[in-house]
Coordinates of C-alpha atoms in Angstrom, one line a residue:
X101 CA -37.8 -1.9 -163.9
X102 CA -41.0 -1.9 -162.2
X103 CA -41.3 -0.3 -158.7
X104 CA -43.6 -1.2 -155.4
X105 CA -46.2 1.1 -154.1
X106 CA -47.6 1.5 -151.3
X107 CA -51.5 0.1 -150.3
X108 CA -53.5 2.8 -149.8
X109 CA -55.9 2.8 -147.5
X110 CA -59.5 1.7 -148.2
X111 CA -58.1 -0.7 -150.5
X112 CA -59.6 -3.9 -151.5
X113 CA -57.8 -6.2 -147.6
X114 CA -59.3 -3.1 -146.1
X115 CA -62.2 -2.9 -147.5
X116 CA -62.9 -6.8 -147.5
X117 CA -66.6 -6.6 -144.5
X118 CA -65.9 -10.2 -143.5
X119 CA -61.8 -9.1 -142.3
X120 CA -63.0 -9.2 -138.5
X121 CA -64.0 -12.7 -138.4
X122 CA -60.8 -13.8 -140.4
X123 CA -58.8 -12.6 -137.5
X124 CA -61.2 -14.5 -135.1
X125 CA -60.0 -17.8 -137.7
X126 CA -56.3 -16.1 -137.2
X127 CA -56.2 -15.6 -133.6
X128 CA -57.7 -18.9 -133.0
X129 CA -54.1 -21.0 -134.9
X130 CA -52.1 -18.6 -133.2
X131 CA -54.0 -19.5 -129.3
X132 CA -53.4 -22.8 -130.2
X133 CA -49.8 -23.5 -131.8
X134 CA -49.1 -21.1 -128.7
X135 CA -50.9 -22.8 -125.8
X136 CA -50.1 -26.3 -126.6
X137 CA -46.3 -25.3 -125.8
X138 CA -47.4 -25.4 -122.6
X139 CA -50.5 -27.5 -121.8
X140 CA -49.1 -30.8 -122.1
X141 CA -47.0 -29.2 -118.6
X142 CA -49.4 -29.7 -116.0
X143 CA -50.1 -33.1 -117.6
X144 CA -46.7 -34.1 -117.6
X145 CA -47.1 -36.6 -114.4
X146 CA -50.0 -38.4 -115.4
X147 CA -48.7 -38.8 -119.0
X148 CA -45.7 -40.4 -117.5
X149 CA -47.5 -42.7 -115.2
X150 CA -49.6 -44.1 -118.2
X151 CA -47.3 -44.2 -120.5
X152 CA -44.1 -45.8 -118.0
X153 CA -41.7 -42.8 -119.1
X154 CA -38.4 -42.1 -117.1
X155 CA -37.5 -39.3 -115.4
X156 CA -34.6 -38.9 -117.8
X157 CA -37.1 -38.6 -120.2
X158 CA -40.1 -37.0 -119.0
X159 CA -39.1 -33.8 -120.8
X160 CA -38.7 -34.8 -124.4
X161 CA -42.3 -34.3 -124.8
X162 CA -42.2 -30.7 -124.4
X163 CA -39.0 -30.2 -126.2
X164 CA -39.7 -31.9 -129.0
X165 CA -42.0 -30.0 -129.7
X166 CA -39.6 -26.5 -128.7
X167 CA -37.0 -27.6 -131.5
X168 CA -39.1 -28.6 -134.2
X169 CA -40.5 -25.5 -134.1
X170 CA -37.9 -23.4 -133.1
X171 CA -35.5 -25.0 -135.6
X172 CA -38.1 -25.4 -139.0
X173 CA -39.9 -21.8 -139.0
X174 CA -37.4 -20.2 -141.4
X175 CA -37.6 -23.1 -143.2
X176 CA -41.7 -22.7 -142.5
X177 CA -42.1 -18.8 -143.4
X178 CA -40.1 -18.9 -146.1
X179 CA -42.2 -22.5 -147.9
X180 CA -45.5 -19.4 -146.9
X181 CA -43.2 -17.2 -149.4
X182 CA -43.0 -19.5 -152.3
X183 CA -46.4 -21.5 -151.3
X184 CA -48.4 -19.1 -150.1
X185 CA -50.2 -18.1 -146.4
X186 CA -53.3 -19.3 -146.8
X187 CA -52.6 -23.3 -148.4
X188 CA -49.4 -22.5 -146.0
X189 CA -51.4 -21.8 -143.2
X190 CA -54.7 -24.5 -144.0
X191 CA -51.7 -27.4 -144.9
X192 CA -50.4 -26.3 -141.1
X193 CA -53.5 -26.0 -139.4
X194 CA -54.7 -29.9 -140.8
X195 CA -51.2 -31.1 -140.3
X196 CA -51.5 -30.0 -136.4
X197 CA -54.8 -32.1 -136.1
X198 CA -53.3 -35.4 -137.5
X199 CA -50.3 -34.8 -135.3
X200 CA -53.0 -33.6 -132.5
X201 CA -54.9 -36.9 -133.1
X202 CA -51.7 -39.3 -133.1
X203 CA -50.3 -38.2 -129.8
X204 CA -53.5 -38.1 -128.0
X205 CA -53.9 -42.5 -128.8
X206 CA -49.9 -42.8 -128.0
X207 CA -49.8 -46.0 -126.7
X208 CA -45.7 -45.6 -125.9
X209 CA -43.3 -42.5 -124.9
X210 CA -41.6 -43.0 -128.3
X211 CA -44.8 -42.7 -130.1
X212 CA -45.6 -39.2 -126.8
X213 CA -42.7 -37.9 -128.4
X214 CA -42.4 -38.2 -132.5
X215 CA -46.2 -36.8 -132.7
X216 CA -45.1 -33.8 -130.5
X217 CA -41.9 -33.4 -132.6
X218 CA -44.6 -33.6 -135.9
X219 CA -46.8 -30.7 -134.2
X220 CA -43.7 -29.0 -134.3
X221 CA -43.1 -29.1 -137.8
X222 CA -47.4 -28.1 -138.4
X223 CA -46.9 -25.1 -136.4
X224 CA -43.0 -24.2 -137.7
X225 CA -45.0 -23.6 -141.1
X226 CA -48.8 -22.2 -139.1
X227 CA -47.6 -19.3 -137.4
X228 CA -45.6 -17.6 -139.5
X229 CA -48.9 -18.2 -142.5
X230 CA -50.7 -16.3 -139.7
X231 CA -49.1 -13.8 -138.5
X232 CA -48.0 -12.8 -142.2
X233 CA -51.6 -12.9 -143.0
X234 CA -52.3 -10.5 -140.3
X235 CA -50.1 -8.4 -141.5
X236 CA -51.1 -8.2 -145.4
X237 CA -55.1 -8.5 -144.3
X238 CA -54.5 -5.2 -141.7
X239 CA -53.4 -1.7 -143.4
X240 CA -54.6 0.1 -142.1
X241 CA -53.3 2.4 -139.4
X242 CA -56.4 2.2 -136.8
X243 CA -57.2 -0.7 -137.6
X244 CA -53.2 -3.0 -137.5
X245 CA -53.6 -1.8 -133.5
X246 CA -56.4 -4.1 -133.0
X247 CA -55.8 -6.3 -135.0
X248 CA -52.9 -6.5 -133.1
X249 CA -53.7 -6.3 -130.1
X250 CA -56.1 -9.2 -130.1
X251 CA -52.6 -10.8 -131.9
X252 CA -50.5 -9.4 -129.1
X253 CA -52.8 -10.9 -126.4
X254 CA -52.8 -13.8 -127.9
X255 CA -48.9 -14.7 -128.1
X256 CA -48.3 -13.4 -125.0
X257 CA -51.0 -14.7 -123.0
X258 CA -51.4 -18.2 -124.9
X259 CA -48.5 -20.2 -122.8
X260 CA -50.6 -18.6 -119.1
X261 CA -54.6 -19.6 -120.9
X262 CA -52.7 -23.3 -121.4
X263 CA -51.5 -23.8 -118.1
X264 CA -54.9 -23.1 -116.7
X265 CA -56.3 -25.7 -120.0
X266 CA -54.4 -28.0 -119.3
X267 CA -55.5 -28.6 -115.6
X268 CA -59.2 -28.3 -116.9
X269 CA -58.3 -31.2 -118.7
X270 CA -56.5 -33.5 -116.9
X271 CA -58.3 -33.1 -113.5
X272 CA -61.5 -33.8 -114.9
X273 CA -61.3 -35.5 -118.0
X274 CA -57.9 -37.0 -118.6
X275 CA -54.2 -36.6 -120.7
X276 CA -54.8 -36.6 -123.7
X277 CA -57.2 -34.1 -124.1
X278 CA -54.2 -32.0 -123.6
X279 CA -54.0 -32.7 -127.4
X280 CA -56.7 -33.9 -128.4
X281 CA -58.8 -30.6 -127.9
X282 CA -56.6 -29.3 -130.8
X283 CA -58.7 -31.6 -133.6
X284 CA -61.6 -29.0 -133.0
X285 CA -60.0 -25.8 -132.8
X286 CA -57.8 -27.4 -135.9
X287 CA -61.0 -27.8 -137.5
X288 CA -63.1 -23.8 -137.4
X289 CA -59.9 -22.5 -138.2
X290 CA -60.3 -24.0 -141.6
X291 CA -63.5 -24.1 -142.7
X292 CA -63.0 -20.6 -141.6
X293 CA -59.8 -20.3 -143.9
X294 CA -60.7 -21.9 -146.4
X295 CA -64.0 -19.0 -146.0
X296 CA -62.6 -15.8 -145.1
X297 CA -59.2 -15.8 -145.4
X298 CA -57.6 -14.4 -148.9
X299 CA -53.5 -14.0 -150.4
X300 CA -51.9 -13.5 -153.5
X301 CA -50.8 -16.4 -155.2
X302 CA -46.7 -17.7 -154.3
X303 CA -44.1 -16.9 -155.8
X304 CA -43.7 -18.6 -159.4
X305 CA -40.3 -20.0 -160.3
X306 CA -38.9 -19.0 -157.3
X307 CA -37.5 -21.6 -155.2
X308 CA -36.5 -23.0 -151.8
X309 CA -32.9 -22.2 -150.6
X310 CA -31.4 -25.6 -149.7
X311 CA -27.5 -24.7 -148.9
X312 CA -29.9 -22.1 -146.2
X313 CA -32.4 -24.4 -145.2
X314 CA -29.6 -27.6 -144.4
X315 CA -27.9 -24.3 -142.4
X316 CA -29.9 -22.1 -141.1
X317 CA -31.9 -24.8 -140.0
X318 CA -29.4 -27.3 -138.4
X319 CA -28.4 -24.5 -136.4
X320 CA -31.4 -23.3 -134.8
X321 CA -32.2 -27.1 -134.3
X322 CA -28.2 -27.6 -131.8
X323 CA -28.5 -24.4 -130.4
X324 CA -32.2 -25.6 -129.1
X325 CA -31.4 -28.5 -128.7
X326 CA -28.4 -27.5 -126.5
X327 CA -30.7 -25.4 -124.4
X328 CA -32.9 -28.6 -123.4
X329 CA -30.0 -30.6 -123.0
X330 CA -28.7 -27.6 -120.2
X331 CA -31.3 -28.1 -118.1
X332 CA -30.3 -32.1 -117.4
X333 CA -26.7 -33.0 -118.7
X334 CA -25.4 -29.7 -117.2
X335 CA -23.8 -26.3 -119.3
X336 CA -20.4 -27.9 -119.4
X337 CA -21.1 -31.3 -120.9
X338 CA -19.6 -32.7 -123.3
X339 CA -22.5 -32.4 -125.7
X340 CA -23.8 -29.3 -124.8
X341 CA -20.8 -27.6 -125.2
X342 CA -20.6 -30.1 -128.9
X343 CA -24.4 -28.7 -129.8
X344 CA -23.3 -25.4 -129.4
X345 CA -20.2 -24.8 -131.2
X346 CA -21.8 -26.8 -134.2
X347 CA -24.9 -24.4 -133.3
X348 CA -23.0 -21.4 -133.6
X349 CA -20.4 -22.8 -136.7
X350 CA -23.8 -23.5 -138.8
X351 CA -25.0 -19.9 -138.3
X352 CA -22.5 -18.0 -139.0
X353 CA -22.0 -20.1 -141.8
X354 CA -25.9 -19.4 -142.7
X355 CA -25.6 -15.6 -142.6
X356 CA -21.7 -15.4 -145.5
X357 CA -24.3 -17.7 -147.9
X358 CA -27.7 -15.8 -147.2
X359 CA -24.7 -12.9 -148.8
X360 CA -24.6 -15.0 -151.3
X361 CA -27.5 -17.2 -152.4
X362 CA -29.7 -15.6 -155.6
X363 CA -33.1 -17.0 -153.5
X364 CA -31.8 -16.5 -150.0
X365 CA -34.1 -18.0 -147.7
X366 CA -33.8 -15.0 -145.1
X367 CA -32.8 -12.3 -146.9
X368 CA -29.9 -9.8 -145.0
X369 CA -31.8 -7.1 -145.2
X370 CA -34.9 -7.5 -142.8
X371 CA -32.4 -8.6 -140.1
X372 CA -30.1 -5.3 -140.8
X373 CA -33.1 -2.8 -140.6
X374 CA -32.8 -1.7 -137.3
X375 CA -36.3 -0.8 -136.0
X376 CA -36.5 -4.8 -136.8
X377 CA -33.6 -5.9 -135.7
X378 CA -34.3 -4.3 -132.3
X379 CA -37.9 -5.8 -132.1
X380 CA -36.6 -9.3 -132.6
X381 CA -34.0 -8.4 -129.2
X382 CA -36.2 -7.7 -127.6
X383 CA -39.0 -10.3 -127.9
X384 CA -35.5 -12.9 -127.4
X385 CA -34.6 -11.5 -123.8
X386 CA -39.0 -11.0 -122.9
X387 CA -39.5 -14.4 -122.9
X388 CA -36.3 -15.3 -121.7
X389 CA -37.4 -13.7 -118.4
X390 CA -41.5 -14.7 -118.8
X391 CA -40.9 -18.9 -120.0
X392 CA -39.1 -19.5 -116.7
X393 CA -41.3 -17.5 -114.6
X394 CA -44.1 -20.3 -115.5
X395 CA -41.5 -23.1 -115.1
X396 CA -41.3 -21.7 -111.4
X397 CA -44.2 -20.9 -110.6
X398 CA -46.2 -23.9 -111.3
X399 CA -43.2 -26.2 -109.8
X400 CA -44.2 -23.0 -106.6
X401 CA -47.4 -23.1 -107.0
X402 CA -49.3 -27.1 -106.6
X403 CA -45.6 -28.7 -105.2
X404 CA -44.8 -25.7 -101.8
X405 CA -48.0 -24.5 -101.8
X406 CA -49.1 -27.5 -102.3
X407 CA -52.6 -26.1 -105.1
X408 CA -54.2 -28.9 -107.6
X409 CA -53.9 -28.7 -111.3
X410 CA -56.9 -26.9 -112.1
X411 CA -55.9 -24.5 -108.4
X412 CA -52.7 -24.0 -110.0
X413 CA -54.6 -23.9 -113.6
X414 CA -56.7 -20.8 -112.7
X415 CA -53.7 -19.4 -110.2
X416 CA -52.4 -18.2 -113.8
X417 CA -55.8 -16.2 -114.9
X418 CA -55.2 -12.9 -113.2
X419 CA -51.7 -12.9 -115.8
X420 CA -53.8 -13.9 -118.1
X421 CA -56.2 -11.7 -118.7
X422 CA -53.2 -8.4 -117.6
X423 CA -52.0 -9.7 -120.8
X424 CA -54.7 -9.0 -123.1
X425 CA -55.4 -5.4 -120.7
X426 CA -52.1 -4.1 -121.5
X427 CA -52.7 -5.8 -124.5
X428 CA -56.2 -4.3 -126.7
X429 CA -57.2 -1.6 -124.2
X430 CA -54.1 0.7 -124.1
X431 CA -51.6 -1.2 -127.1
X432 CA -53.6 -0.5 -128.8
X433 CA -55.3 2.7 -128.6
X434 CA -51.9 3.9 -128.3
X435 CA -49.8 2.7 -131.2
X436 CA -50.8 5.1 -133.6
X437 CA -50.8 8.2 -131.2
X438 CA -46.4 7.1 -129.5
X439 CA -43.9 5.2 -130.7
X440 CA -43.4 2.1 -130.4
X441 CA -40.4 2.0 -127.4
X442 CA -42.7 4.5 -125.5
X443 CA -44.2 1.5 -125.0
X444 CA -42.1 -1.5 -125.2
X445 CA -39.5 -0.1 -122.4
X446 CA -42.6 0.9 -119.7
X447 CA -43.8 -2.9 -120.6
X448 CA -40.8 -4.1 -119.6
X449 CA -40.2 -2.1 -117.0
X450 CA -43.5 -3.1 -115.0
X451 CA -43.0 -6.6 -115.8
X452 CA -39.6 -6.2 -114.1
X453 CA -40.8 -4.8 -111.0
X454 CA -43.7 -7.4 -111.1
X455 CA -40.9 -10.5 -110.7
X456 CA -39.1 -8.4 -108.0
X457 CA -42.0 -9.0 -105.8
X458 CA -41.8 -12.8 -106.6
X459 CA -38.1 -12.6 -105.3
X460 CA -39.9 -11.8 -101.5
X461 CA -41.6 -15.2 -101.6
X462 CA -41.3 -17.5 -99.0
X463 CA -42.6 -20.9 -98.0
X464 CA -45.7 -19.7 -97.0
X465 CA -46.5 -16.4 -98.8
X466 CA -50.1 -15.7 -99.4
X467 CA -51.4 -16.1 -102.9
X468 CA -53.5 -12.6 -102.8
X469 CA -51.4 -10.3 -101.0
X470 CA -47.6 -11.9 -103.0
X471 CA -48.7 -13.3 -105.5
X472 CA -51.6 -12.0 -107.3
X473 CA -49.9 -8.5 -107.7
X474 CA -46.7 -8.7 -109.3
X475 CA -48.6 -11.0 -111.9
X476 CA -51.0 -8.1 -112.5
X477 CA -48.5 -6.3 -112.6
X478 CA -46.0 -8.6 -115.3
X479 CA -49.0 -9.2 -117.7
X480 CA -49.1 -5.9 -117.9
X481 CA -46.1 -5.9 -119.3
X482 CA -45.1 -7.9 -121.0
X483 CA -49.0 -7.2 -122.4
X484 CA -47.8 -3.0 -123.5
X485 CA -44.2 -4.6 -125.3
X486 CA -45.7 -8.1 -127.3
X487 CA -48.3 -5.8 -129.2
X488 CA -46.0 -3.3 -131.3
X489 CA -43.1 -6.1 -131.9
X490 CA -45.0 -8.0 -133.6
X491 CA -46.3 -4.6 -135.3
X492 CA -43.3 -2.7 -135.6
X493 CA -41.4 -5.5 -137.0
X494 CA -43.3 -6.3 -140.3
X495 CA -44.5 -2.9 -140.6
X496 CA -43.3 -2.1 -144.3
X497 CA -42.2 -6.0 -145.1
X498 CA -42.9 -6.3 -149.2
X499 CA -45.5 -9.4 -149.2
X500 CA -42.7 -11.8 -150.9
X501 CA -41.2 -11.7 -147.8
X502 CA -43.1 -11.4 -145.9
X503 CA -43.7 -14.7 -144.1
X504 CA -39.9 -15.0 -143.9
X505 CA -39.8 -12.1 -141.2
X506 CA -43.5 -13.1 -139.5
X507 CA -40.9 -16.5 -139.7
X508 CA -38.1 -14.5 -137.4
X509 CA -40.1 -12.3 -135.0
X510 CA -41.7 -16.0 -133.8
X511 CA -37.8 -17.9 -133.7
X512 CA -36.7 -15.2 -131.2
X513 CA -39.4 -16.2 -129.5
X514 CA -39.4 -19.3 -128.9
X515 CA -35.6 -19.4 -129.4
X516 CA -36.1 -17.7 -125.6
X517 CA -38.1 -19.2 -124.6
X518 CA -36.3 -22.9 -124.8
X519 CA -33.1 -20.2 -123.3
X520 CA -34.8 -18.9 -120.6
X521 CA -35.9 -23.0 -119.2
X522 CA -32.8 -24.2 -119.1
X523 CA -31.1 -20.7 -118.0
X524 CA -33.2 -19.8 -115.8
X525 CA -34.2 -23.7 -113.8
X526 CA -30.1 -24.5 -114.0
X527 CA -30.0 -20.6 -112.0
X528 CA -32.9 -22.1 -109.0
X529 CA -31.5 -26.1 -109.4
X530 CA -28.0 -25.1 -109.0
X531 CA -28.9 -22.2 -105.8
X532 CA -30.7 -24.3 -104.2
X533 CA -29.1 -27.1 -103.8
X534 CA -26.0 -24.3 -102.7
X535 CA -28.5 -22.7 -100.0
X536 CA -29.7 -26.5 -99.4
X537 CA -25.6 -27.8 -98.2
X538 CA -25.3 -24.9 -96.3
X539 CA -28.5 -24.8 -93.6
X540 CA -29.0 -28.7 -93.0
X541 CA -27.1 -28.6 -89.7
X542 CA -30.1 -30.9 -88.4
X543 CA -31.8 -33.9 -89.6
X544 CA -35.5 -33.3 -88.5
X545 CA -36.0 -30.4 -90.4
X546 CA -34.2 -31.9 -93.8
X547 CA -38.1 -31.4 -95.3
X548 CA -38.4 -27.8 -93.9
X549 CA -35.4 -26.8 -95.1
X550 CA -35.6 -28.7 -99.0
X551 CA -38.5 -26.1 -99.6
X552 CA -36.6 -23.6 -98.5
X553 CA -33.8 -24.2 -100.4
X554 CA -36.0 -24.1 -103.6
X555 CA -38.3 -21.3 -102.7
X556 CA -34.5 -19.3 -102.9
X557 CA -33.1 -20.7 -105.7
X558 CA -36.6 -19.8 -107.5
X559 CA -36.2 -16.1 -106.1
X560 CA -32.1 -16.0 -107.0
X561 CA -33.7 -17.1 -110.9
X562 CA -35.5 -14.1 -111.1
X563 CA -33.5 -11.9 -110.2
X564 CA -31.7 -13.0 -113.4
X565 CA -35.2 -12.5 -115.0
X566 CA -35.6 -9.4 -114.0
X567 CA -32.2 -8.9 -114.9
X568 CA -32.7 -9.9 -119.0
X569 CA -36.8 -7.7 -118.2
X570 CA -34.9 -4.9 -117.5
X571 CA -32.0 -5.7 -120.7
X572 CA -35.2 -5.6 -123.7
X573 CA -36.2 -2.5 -122.2
X574 CA -32.7 -1.2 -123.2
X575 CA -32.7 -3.2 -125.9
X576 CA -36.0 -1.5 -126.6
X577 CA -35.3 2.2 -126.1
X578 CA -32.1 2.2 -128.2
X579 CA -33.0 0.4 -130.8
X580 CA -35.5 1.0 -131.5
X581 CA -36.5 4.2 -133.6
X582 CA -39.3 3.5 -135.1
X583 CA -42.1 6.6 -135.7
X584 CA -46.1 6.2 -134.7
X585 CA -47.8 5.8 -137.5
X586 CA -49.7 9.3 -139.0
X587 CA -52.8 9.2 -138.8
X588 CA -55.3 8.3 -142.3
X589 CA -51.7 6.9 -143.7
X590 CA -51.6 3.2 -144.7
X591 CA -49.5 0.8 -143.0
X592 CA -45.9 1.2 -144.3
X593 CA -46.8 -2.9 -145.7
X594 CA -46.3 -2.6 -149.8
X595 CA -48.2 -4.3 -151.8
X596 CA -46.8 -5.7 -154.9
X597 CA -47.7 -3.4 -158.3
X598 CA -44.8 -3.1 -160.9
X599 CA -46.0 0.6 -161.9
X600 CA -44.5 1.3 -165.8

């Protein structure tokens, strides 16, 4: 029986002089996937008018993408392991570009919804392939820190970048370019992947766990769909409760099946590992707060303060810059010197502190003195957190499991975002209604009270988001016990190499 030998620093992957250009290709793909979850947000009012969408159906422009993406990630990760990561990376890029072209050319709302779902499906193949390629390309601890710093910065800031790009494209071109812009990015990444990325072939003779696919993906789709429908329907709606119940049952049966399947979709040893489980939970909780904040701040800047789409997008720029700084200049430099939780816990405390500052905002808050400091604190906190989460969750994983491990990280991020959007928006809406009902004494002041009620709802939800961020920090502190990588030692990324 063969054993697994750890790749040595200076091995083929580490010695490849083009590996940093390969990182650029991987980073481009990751940026495209993450920003597409938010780039159409600012363009949504224009698309709704152009295609005649109803208020009830417009959410599907966002939900169709997140539903397919979050629900199919485990399947995409396992396909990457079986077929080969470079091959699925390229297929994902080409498919994503084609779906973007279809969406940009949409002549009706149904066509746009279908294109967004197709984008999400190809993103579910692309995202785990990108992260697992990064994991197997950079094994030297110092280089690994820099590479994951860049990757973590893009994963954390991609959503904010989406608001900026979406605002610019919507105001100076039209909403369709929020989809068309993916085509040149994907094509550059495809050519770069052919020239720069290397990967071992997929596992010959391996089979896909079809029952696991149906149970796991079905359960995730039901849960994500349930949270997306909770926003317009309410938490007590029979459809929402049924979806949650079906999702919980399917996932419970999925876990039971994975312990017995000959070739499981998600080997349970991946999630049983304490450090990985802590990273998955930290990522999920952090994105609950982060995605909720993006939603509130977009509406606050545009509706309450009256910013244009471009000005709103630019308002997120300091947040993006702070995430990149925290990830590449702080986390990447300290990752090899301190345990991961020494970055993740302070990161979540900083992010929660930024959110607490935002709870003081009013209908006429100053961006420079009240909003900007909060965004910078949050960005630094998220930059400190996401990079060690990605690096720790994917360390020490055998190559045949790297795709599905990467998919699990992305799943926690995507499902967390869906939960955060629905949960916090519901809290904000109900709090606003209660405030307006209690304070509307003079009908002449209806507009002012309504605006104050909206802001009150946002601040209540942000209080909840800050608490969730602190819970993420507590989880990281208690569960992530990994030590800092030894200087000069290879990263714990096993390379299958049978030894007699």
